[in-house]
Amino acid sequence: MPSADPFDAARHVMTACNACGYCRGYCQVFNLSHHYASFTENDLSYLASLCYDCGACLDACQYAPPHAFEIDVPGSLKALRQHTYRIYARPRVVARFLGQSRYGGLILVLSVMLLSASFLLPAVSPRISSSGAVAPAFYDIVSWQTMVLIGGLPAMWSFVAAMGSVASFWRDIAADSVKRPNLALILGTLRDILTWRHFGALSHGCTGSARWRKYFHWSLFYGCMSCFASTLIATIYHHALGEIAPYPYLSLPVILGAVGGGAVVLGTIGMATTQDHTHPGIKTDQSLLPSLSLVAATGLLLLLLRESRSMTLLLTLHLGAVAGFFLSLPYGHFLHGPFRGIAMLRAAAENRLRAVPPASATVSSKSVSAD
Amino acid sequence: MIEASPKDFRGGNTRHARNCRLAHSQESSFVRAHYPISEFATDLLSAANGRISQEMANILAAGSAEIPAWLSAHGALLQPWAGGQIPWSRKTAFFLGGGKTLLNALYAAARKAGIDVIYDSEVLSLHFGNSALHEVTVDHDSQIERIASRSIVACSGGYQANVGRLREYWGHAADNFIVRGSRYATGRILAQLWSAGAEPAGDPADCHLVPVDARSPQFDGGIVTRVDGLADGVVLDGFGRQLYSGLPADTPRQFSIWGRVIAASPGQCAYLVQNRDVLASRHASFFPPIDTASAAAATSLIPAGIRQSDIVRTGTGIVTPLRPGISFTGLGLKVDPLARPIWRSVGRAGIFAAGMIIAGNFFRGKYLSGLGTTIGIVLGRIAGREAAQYALS
Ligand SMILES: Cc1cc2nc3c(=O)[nH]c(=O)nc-3n(C[C@H](O)[C@H](O)[C@H](O)COP(=O)(O)OP(=O)(O)OC[C@H]3O[C@@H](n4cnc5c(N)ncnc54)[C@H](O)[C@@H]3O)c2cc1C
Ligand code: SF4
Ligand code: SF4
């Protein structure tokens, strides 16, 4: 039954779910979808972006495979999400190129690391021997300007490309529904995003693994934020205070970087090990977690071994990992963050509209079936 | 516990159920207002037109009040109405996630309690022991085994998946019924208990028949294949003649009226013709209606009699082909308040029955929404307790 086209397949399951309705109350996906008499492609991308793949509705479904209807909501929505990462990625050629493998992004990161090590290392080795110190400072090896170039250019690329995707997703998914976003709506959605309010919110007494995933995801996200803050503060130290790295262990950039890096590593390992159901048939981008852990791990190692001889190698590897990570970021799973944020804003706008009686012209809840 | 189906399809029709009927003295997070035990019992008696006993009605009604506490003690949740996801309901509560979620929780609780479940194992026959040890012959993955036990609870449902037995009442019309639930409800155990002298309860006419889409699979199509909204359109038989008209609002009760109307129509096939406008205001159905404007669909799926009817010829029609879908049969075993079958001559100790197999003690003719699972839970608890006590005695 499932169609090869991800939109058709998602439409098929969401239509079945509306006819059934047993999973209402499970999550946002069902609570919102039953207001739709039928689904456009944009409606489906929107609903798909709201699914956390917790698997609860698959366990609940009397039509799940091996039933002939083969209803697999998380699988179908996941396949559609993967599809949206491909069709909204900008520029499309890069997306197509990297999308050839589910490890495309990771391969890019590894290649840039290799490049970075093989180009920078020979270039910097003479400088190390001339400085004579066992533990040279970072900027003795790679100048500050080069570092900013290696990290900053890919980051800018990443930002511009991701903004392109986000803008077109916004236009398709939310622009019509979120006409007058007021402050309360935006702040409320932001709170839900930052707390993962809907992630495993289901209190249906199942295993606690959804909750653990939430904590690991927190760890990952706030770990990244902490690393980001570390970089920001280091930049301020450098420019405003004229303090040059490496900073002492008990300085703000080092603490934030170390805690953040540790949290990212913990989060990635946790996320990778708590996924208790898989969708073997779906080609999913597998690069984000390993790439993130490469960045975090090389960063942490660099911190630990910054006074040893391997520092130079680690520095070039870390720089390469950061550059590669940023280059690959707008292609693949990373987009789930902004896309889900946009979908959540639309969900909040729809809920706000419905909270105002009389309910908007959608399907009423009288169409609930039981025998 | 011996289950004929594979693990994925365990739990029979309960996988497809959604609500249960329960009495309660005050509003709770699952049900609105209050539904006194006495009112539940009165509802049962009046729906059955006096053909069930007051005593059994009272037992079911009183037991139903304990359902929420019992379910939550076993990890199964009812859906709170606060989220606005279910309609206002005083008499029935909804299982969060539906019947399969309920079953998943109960199977997990059973495993914790040390109860083994053997899947893919059909009970072929019962052998009643004189010295209070009974045996069952089981076909376990094509291997025949005999299992002995002091007590047995028969909870094998109705016989709606057994077309041969349905024919006894429905004639060859039964060949065209679609079975909405489990293919394993063949009534094999019921038939053996009857022939061993157990008294029947109910009537072969007592079954739940609703209109379902003719494109449904023969078994297990469940809730999504049911066709609602017959009152908004015109129902024609295969020759284009209107089957039944003048029904007022679309109430659940009508599902069963329509099921019977279609079962009595030629070839047990009918066609719901509606104006295309209805599509905008209701959920898209699982099987999309056939658009008569599209010639290909119209010729292959809709007989000439329908195509030539006025409403279809004007070109605004969408057509849904219908068949009778049978949810369950209600004819079963007569039991006493402790869930023991009533035996005609020789009494057999240690045999108990619960669920749809004893539904005839609780409803006749008219089925009340949510009754099926309530009978299963309330009488299942009684039968289980009694069977355990008997086995230990
Ligand atoms: C589509 C649908 C929707 C429904 N919705 C509702 C609802 O919303 N609310 C409600 O109250 N009721 C509903 N019902 C009715 C409800 O599902 C049944 O009343 C209830 O499930 C009966 O439970 P049971 O365990 O007695 O029988 P069944 O569910 O029929 O189970 C019988 C079990 O016995 C097994 N079995 C049978 N023969 C053998 C054998 N020889 N050996 C071994 N195992 C055997 C079967 O595999 C099966 O697991 C619905 C029914 C259907 C079909
Ligand atoms: S039980 Fe299955 S078809 Fe029904 S709402 Fe849940 S996932 Fe959808
Ligand atoms: S997998 Fe979880 S989040 Fe996704 S639709 Fe199902 S219940 Fe909702």
Coordinates of N, CA, C and O in Angstrom, one line a residue, chain A residues 255-305:
Chain A
I255 N 36.0 27.0 30.2 CA 35.0 26.3 30.9 C 33.7 26.0 30.0 O 33.2 24.9 29.9
L256 N 33.3 27.1 29.4 CA 32.1 26.9 28.5 C 32.4 25.9 27.4 O 31.6 25.1 27.1
G257 N 33.6 26.0 26.8 CA 33.9 25.1 25.7 C 34.0 23.7 26.2 O 33.5 22.7 25.6
A258 N 34.6 23.5 27.4 CA 34.8 22.1 27.9 C 33.5 21.5 28.3 O 33.2 20.4 27.9
V259 N 32.7 22.3 29.1 CA 31.4 21.8 29.5 C 30.5 21.5 28.3 O 29.9 20.4 28.1
G260 N 30.5 22.5 27.3 CA 29.7 22.3 26.1 C 30.2 21.1 25.3 O 29.3 20.3 24.9
G261 N 31.5 21.0 25.1 CA 32.0 19.8 24.3 C 31.6 18.5 25.0 O 31.1 17.6 24.3
G262 N 31.7 18.5 26.3 CA 31.4 17.2 27.0 C 29.9 16.9 26.9 O 29.5 15.8 26.6
A263 N 29.1 18.0 27.0 CA 27.6 17.8 26.9 C 27.3 17.3 25.5 O 26.4 16.5 25.3
V264 N 28.0 17.9 24.4 CA 27.7 17.4 23.1 C 28.0 15.9 22.9 O 27.2 15.2 22.3
V265 N 29.2 15.5 23.4 CA 29.6 14.1 23.3 C 28.6 13.2 24.0 O 28.1 12.3 23.4
L266 N 28.2 13.6 25.2 CA 27.2 12.9 26.0 C 25.9 12.8 25.2 O 25.3 11.7 25.0
G267 N 25.5 14.0 24.7 CA 24.2 14.0 24.0 C 24.2 13.2 22.7 O 23.2 12.4 22.5
T268 N 25.3 13.2 22.0 CA 25.3 12.5 20.7 C 25.3 11.0 21.0 O 24.5 10.2 20.4
I269 N 26.1 10.6 22.0 CA 26.1 9.1 22.3 C 24.7 8.7 22.8 O 24.2 7.7 22.4
G270 N 24.1 9.5 23.7 CA 22.8 9.2 24.2 C 21.8 9.1 23.1 O 21.0 8.2 23.1
M271 N 21.8 10.1 22.2 CA 20.8 10.1 21.2 C 20.9 8.9 20.3 O 20.0 8.3 19.8
A272 N 22.2 8.5 20.0 CA 22.5 7.4 19.1 C 22.0 6.1 19.8 O 21.7 5.1 19.1
T273 N 22.1 6.0 21.1 CA 21.8 4.7 21.7 C 20.4 4.6 22.2 O 20.0 3.5 22.6
T274 N 19.6 5.6 22.3 CA 18.2 5.5 22.8 C 17.2 5.4 21.8 O 16.0 5.3 22.1
Q275 N 17.5 5.3 20.5 CA 16.5 5.2 19.5 C 16.1 3.7 19.5 O 16.8 2.8 19.1
D276 N 14.9 3.4 20.1 CA 14.5 2.0 20.3 C 13.7 1.4 19.1 O 13.3 0.3 19.2
H277 N 13.4 2.2 18.1 CA 12.8 1.6 16.9 C 13.4 2.2 15.7 O 13.8 3.4 15.8
T278 N 13.6 1.5 14.7 CA 14.2 2.0 13.5 C 13.3 1.8 12.3 O 12.3 1.1 12.3
H279 N 13.6 2.5 11.3 CA 12.8 2.4 10.0 C 13.8 2.0 8.9 O 14.3 2.8 8.2
P280 N 14.0 0.7 8.8 CA 15.0 0.2 7.9 C 14.8 0.7 6.5 O 15.8 0.9 5.8
G281 N 13.6 0.8 6.1 CA 13.4 1.2 4.7 C 13.7 2.6 4.3 O 13.7 3.0 3.1
I282 N 13.9 3.4 5.3 CA 14.0 4.9 5.0 C 15.4 5.4 5.0 O 16.2 5.1 5.9
K283 N 15.8 6.1 3.9 CA 17.1 6.6 3.8 C 17.2 7.9 4.6 O 16.6 8.9 4.2
T284 N 17.9 7.8 5.8 CA 17.9 9.0 6.6 C 19.3 9.5 6.6 O 20.3 8.7 6.5
D285 N 19.5 10.8 6.7 CA 20.8 11.4 6.8 C 21.4 11.1 8.2 O 20.8 11.3 9.2
Q286 N 22.6 10.4 8.1 CA 23.2 9.9 9.3 C 24.4 10.7 9.7 O 25.2 10.3 10.5
S287 N 24.6 11.9 9.2 CA 25.8 12.6 9.4 C 25.9 13.5 10.6 O 27.0 13.8 11.1
L288 N 24.7 14.0 11.0 CA 24.8 15.1 12.0 C 25.4 14.7 13.3 O 26.3 15.4 13.8
L289 N 25.0 13.6 13.9 CA 25.5 13.2 15.2 C 27.0 12.9 15.1 O 27.8 13.4 15.9
P290 N 27.4 12.0 14.1 CA 28.9 11.8 14.1 C 29.7 13.0 13.8 O 30.8 13.2 14.4
S291 N 29.2 13.9 13.0 CA 30.0 15.2 12.7 C 30.1 16.0 13.9 O 31.2 16.5 14.3
L292 N 29.0 16.1 14.6 CA 29.0 16.9 15.9 C 30.0 16.3 16.9 O 30.7 17.1 17.5
S293 N 29.9 15.0 17.0 CA 30.8 14.4 18.0 C 32.3 14.6 17.5 O 33.2 14.7 18.4
L294 N 32.5 14.6 16.2 CA 33.9 14.8 15.8 C 34.4 16.2 16.2 O 35.5 16.4 16.7
V295 N 33.5 17.2 16.0 CA 33.9 18.6 16.4 C 34.2 18.6 17.9 O 35.2 19.1 18.3
A296 N 33.2 18.0 18.6 CA 33.3 18.1 20.1 C 34.6 17.3 20.6 O 35.3 17.8 21.4
A297 N 34.7 16.1 20.0 CA 35.8 15.3 20.5 C 37.2 15.9 20.2 O 38.1 16.0 21.1
T298 N 37.4 16.4 19.0 CA 38.7 17.0 18.6 C 38.9 18.3 19.5 O 40.0 18.5 19.9
G299 N 37.8 19.0 19.8 CA 37.9 20.2 20.6 C 38.4 19.8 22.0 O 39.3 20.4 22.6
L300 N 37.7 18.8 22.6 CA 38.1 18.4 23.9 C 39.5 17.9 24.0 O 40.2 18.2 24.9
L301 N 39.9 17.1 23.0 CA 41.2 16.5 23.0 C 42.2 17.7 22.9 O 43.3 17.6 23.6
L302 N 41.9 18.6 22.1 CA 42.8 19.8 21.9 C 43.0 20.5 23.3 O 44.1 20.8 23.6
L303 N 41.9 20.6 24.0 CA 42.0 21.2 25.3 C 42.9 20.4 26.3 O 43.8 20.9 26.9
L304 N 42.7 19.1 26.2 CA 43.4 18.3 27.2 C 44.9 18.2 26.8 O 45.7 18.1 27.7
L305 N 45.2 18.1 25.5 CA 46.5 17.9 25.1 C 47.2 19.1 24.5 O 48.1 19.0 23.7

